Amino acid sequence: DAGVTQSPTHLIKTRGQQVTLRCSPKSGHDTVSWYQQALGQGPQFIFQYYEEEERQRGNFPDRFSGHQFPNYSSELNVNALLLGDSALYLCASSDYDRGREGYGYTFGSGTRLTVV
Amino acid sequence: GDSVTQMEGPVTLSEEAFLTINCTYTATGYPSLFWYVQYPGEGLQLLLKATKADDKGSNKGFEATYRKETTSFHLEKGSVQVSDSAVYFCALNQAGTALIFGKGTTLSVSS
């Protein structure tokens, strides 16, 4: 059973450019969340998608946008890149774990974005 | 808002030593609590979780107990191995919404 797949694994972009990151959720998961992890920091929540709608959003500017497709895969788009956007971007898919009465989250290996 | 505070690292131990990484949280209601581990160059792996007070999560020799009275979820392992060297994150979540993470604690185990 494939877990969460993210692409690309590494990316180098120039300041001011736009970037699109992709995520395929774990089989059976219908909810996708995106996180930004700066070097040496904990992941920060960007937004969550469920049923192709943005369900919750963290404290990130509108330059960060996303999309979820009918097959539950998702994209993260960042416009007008800044040097400070350099980070590891993590995708997590989730569902309700009925056996443990809680939500189960599975993370991908991330996309390392470097803005120069 | 909800938040997680975990002890600053790095934590440096010899193989077979006892490990404790402290984690406390601030939250309304009854969050679920998690420990994640991140190895160099990789994403996050769920280590263990607990969904209600007094639950004990355990996996691979690691344990943590959900203590509502002290709002804590400390991670422990009786005998660490070199392969346990990684960054450990404590996190909480309310009803399937955003995971809120601590800043992470780096563990380095030497043989």
mmCIF file of C-alpha atoms in Angstrom, chain B residues 1-103:
data_model
loop_
_atom_site.group_PDB
_atom_site.id
_atom_site.type_symbol
_atom_site.label_atom_id
_atom_site.label_comp_id
_atom_site.label_asym_id
_atom_site.label_seq_id
_atom_site.Cartn_x
_atom_site.Cartn_y
_atom_site.Cartn_z
ATOM 1 C CA GLY B 1 -4.802 29.381 20.751
ATOM 2 C CA ASP B 2 -3.582 25.841 21.135
ATOM 3 C CA SER B 3 0.156 25.312 21.491
ATOM 4 C CA VAL B 4 2.824 22.725 22.260
ATOM 5 C CA THR B 5 6.042 23.276 24.200
ATOM 6 C CA GLN B 6 8.790 20.699 24.232
ATOM 7 C CA MET B 7 12.180 20.684 25.840
ATOM 8 C CA GLU B 8 15.031 22.321 23.995
ATOM 9 C CA GLY B 9 17.726 20.129 22.580
ATOM 10 C CA PRO B 10 19.984 18.738 21.638
ATOM 11 C CA VAL B 11 19.795 15.739 23.934
ATOM 12 C CA THR B 12 22.983 13.688 23.877
ATOM 13 C CA LEU B 13 22.975 10.188 25.379
ATOM 14 C CA SER B 14 25.078 7.063 25.407
ATOM 15 C CA GLU B 15 23.624 3.851 24.040
ATOM 16 C CA GLU B 16 21.353 2.039 26.534
ATOM 17 C CA ALA B 17 20.686 5.222 28.534
ATOM 18 C CA PHE B 18 17.169 6.225 29.628
ATOM 19 C CA LEU B 19 15.439 8.881 27.553
ATOM 20 C CA THR B 20 12.870 11.466 28.550
ATOM 21 C CA ILE B 21 11.737 14.292 26.287
ATOM 22 C CA ASN B 22 9.276 16.614 27.970
ATOM 23 C CA CYS B 23 6.191 17.921 26.205
ATOM 24 C CA THR B 24 3.424 20.108 27.597
ATOM 25 C CA TYR B 25 0.447 21.539 25.794
ATOM 26 C CA THR B 26 -2.160 24.273 26.012
ATOM 27 C CA ALA B 27 -5.513 23.496 24.465
ATOM 28 C CA THR B 28 -9.215 23.835 24.943
ATOM 29 C CA GLY B 29 -11.220 20.659 25.083
ATOM 30 C CA TYR B 30 -9.687 17.236 24.676
ATOM 31 C CA PRO B 31 -7.062 17.139 21.932
ATOM 32 C CA SER B 32 -5.342 14.066 20.579
ATOM 33 C CA LEU B 33 -1.615 13.992 21.257
ATOM 34 C CA PHE B 34 1.154 12.663 19.034
ATOM 35 C CA TRP B 35 4.874 12.048 18.873
ATOM 36 C CA TYR B 36 6.476 12.136 15.440
ATOM 37 C CA VAL B 37 10.077 11.310 14.520
ATOM 38 C CA GLN B 38 12.061 12.774 11.636
ATOM 39 C CA TYR B 39 15.270 11.187 10.386
ATOM 40 C CA PRO B 40 17.725 13.314 8.388
ATOM 41 C CA GLY B 41 16.412 14.196 4.945
ATOM 42 C CA GLU B 42 13.080 12.505 5.503
ATOM 43 C CA GLY B 43 9.468 13.379 6.289
ATOM 44 C CA LEU B 44 7.678 12.743 9.554
ATOM 45 C CA GLN B 45 6.848 9.283 10.854
ATOM 46 C CA LEU B 46 4.210 8.726 13.496
ATOM 47 C CA LEU B 47 5.835 7.215 16.567
ATOM 48 C CA LEU B 48 2.818 6.976 18.866
ATOM 49 C CA LYS B 49 -0.398 8.739 19.775
ATOM 50 C CA ALA B 50 -3.042 8.978 22.485
ATOM 51 C CA THR B 51 -6.574 10.207 22.049
ATOM 52 C CA LYS B 52 -7.872 10.610 25.601
ATOM 53 C CA ALA B 53 -6.705 11.243 29.143
ATOM 54 C CA ASP B 54 -4.664 8.457 30.787
ATOM 55 C CA ASP B 55 -4.144 6.699 27.441
ATOM 56 C CA LYS B 56 -0.635 5.344 26.977
ATOM 57 C CA GLY B 57 0.766 5.290 23.468
ATOM 58 C CA SER B 58 3.646 2.913 22.792
ATOM 59 C CA ASN B 59 5.754 1.809 19.848
ATOM 60 C CA LYS B 60 9.288 0.440 19.319
ATOM 61 C CA GLY B 61 10.063 0.723 23.039
ATOM 62 C CA PHE B 62 8.901 4.351 23.262
ATOM 63 C CA GLU B 63 6.028 5.291 25.546
ATOM 64 C CA ALA B 64 4.052 8.414 26.423
ATOM 65 C CA THR B 65 1.038 8.881 28.708
ATOM 66 C CA TYR B 66 -1.638 11.527 28.174
ATOM 67 C CA ARG B 67 -1.782 13.425 31.484
ATOM 68 C CA LYS B 68 -4.632 15.908 31.468
ATOM 69 C CA GLU B 69 -4.015 17.096 35.032
ATOM 70 C CA THR B 70 -0.502 18.246 34.111
ATOM 71 C CA THR B 71 -1.247 18.850 30.391
ATOM 72 C CA SER B 72 1.753 16.717 29.508
ATOM 73 C CA PHE B 73 2.732 13.947 27.097
ATOM 74 C CA HIS B 74 6.352 13.148 27.911
ATOM 75 C CA LEU B 75 8.202 10.691 25.680
ATOM 76 C CA GLU B 76 10.262 7.944 27.365
ATOM 77 C CA LYS B 77 12.394 5.004 26.336
ATOM 78 C CA GLY B 78 14.195 2.722 28.725
ATOM 79 C CA SER B 79 17.261 1.982 26.592
ATOM 80 C CA VAL B 80 18.107 4.085 23.548
ATOM 81 C CA GLN B 81 20.033 2.872 20.524
ATOM 82 C CA VAL B 82 22.224 4.705 18.037
ATOM 83 C CA SER B 83 19.467 4.196 15.465
ATOM 84 C CA ASP B 84 17.123 6.336 17.623
ATOM 85 C CA SER B 85 19.139 9.444 16.732
ATOM 86 C CA ALA B 86 16.647 11.792 15.069
ATOM 87 C CA VAL B 87 14.466 14.838 15.693
ATOM 88 C CA TYR B 88 11.350 14.217 17.784
ATOM 89 C CA PHE B 89 8.221 16.374 17.539
ATOM 90 C CA CYS B 90 5.322 16.522 19.950
ATOM 91 C CA ALA B 91 2.019 17.580 18.383
ATOM 92 C CA LEU B 92 -1.654 17.992 19.157
ATOM 93 C CA ASN B 93 -4.806 18.014 17.110
ATOM 94 C CA GLN B 94 -8.459 18.811 17.634
ATOM 95 C CA ALA B 95 -10.987 16.696 15.747
ATOM 96 C CA GLY B 96 -9.078 16.157 12.541
ATOM 97 C CA THR B 97 -8.033 19.726 11.934
ATOM 98 C CA ALA B 98 -4.494 21.128 11.815
ATOM 99 C CA LEU B 99 -1.705 19.372 13.657
ATOM 100 C CA ILE B 100 0.100 21.839 15.922
ATOM 101 C CA PHE B 101 3.740 20.947 16.476
ATOM 102 C CA GLY B 102 6.389 21.806 19.002
ATOM 103 C CA LYS B 103 9.761 23.048 17.775
#
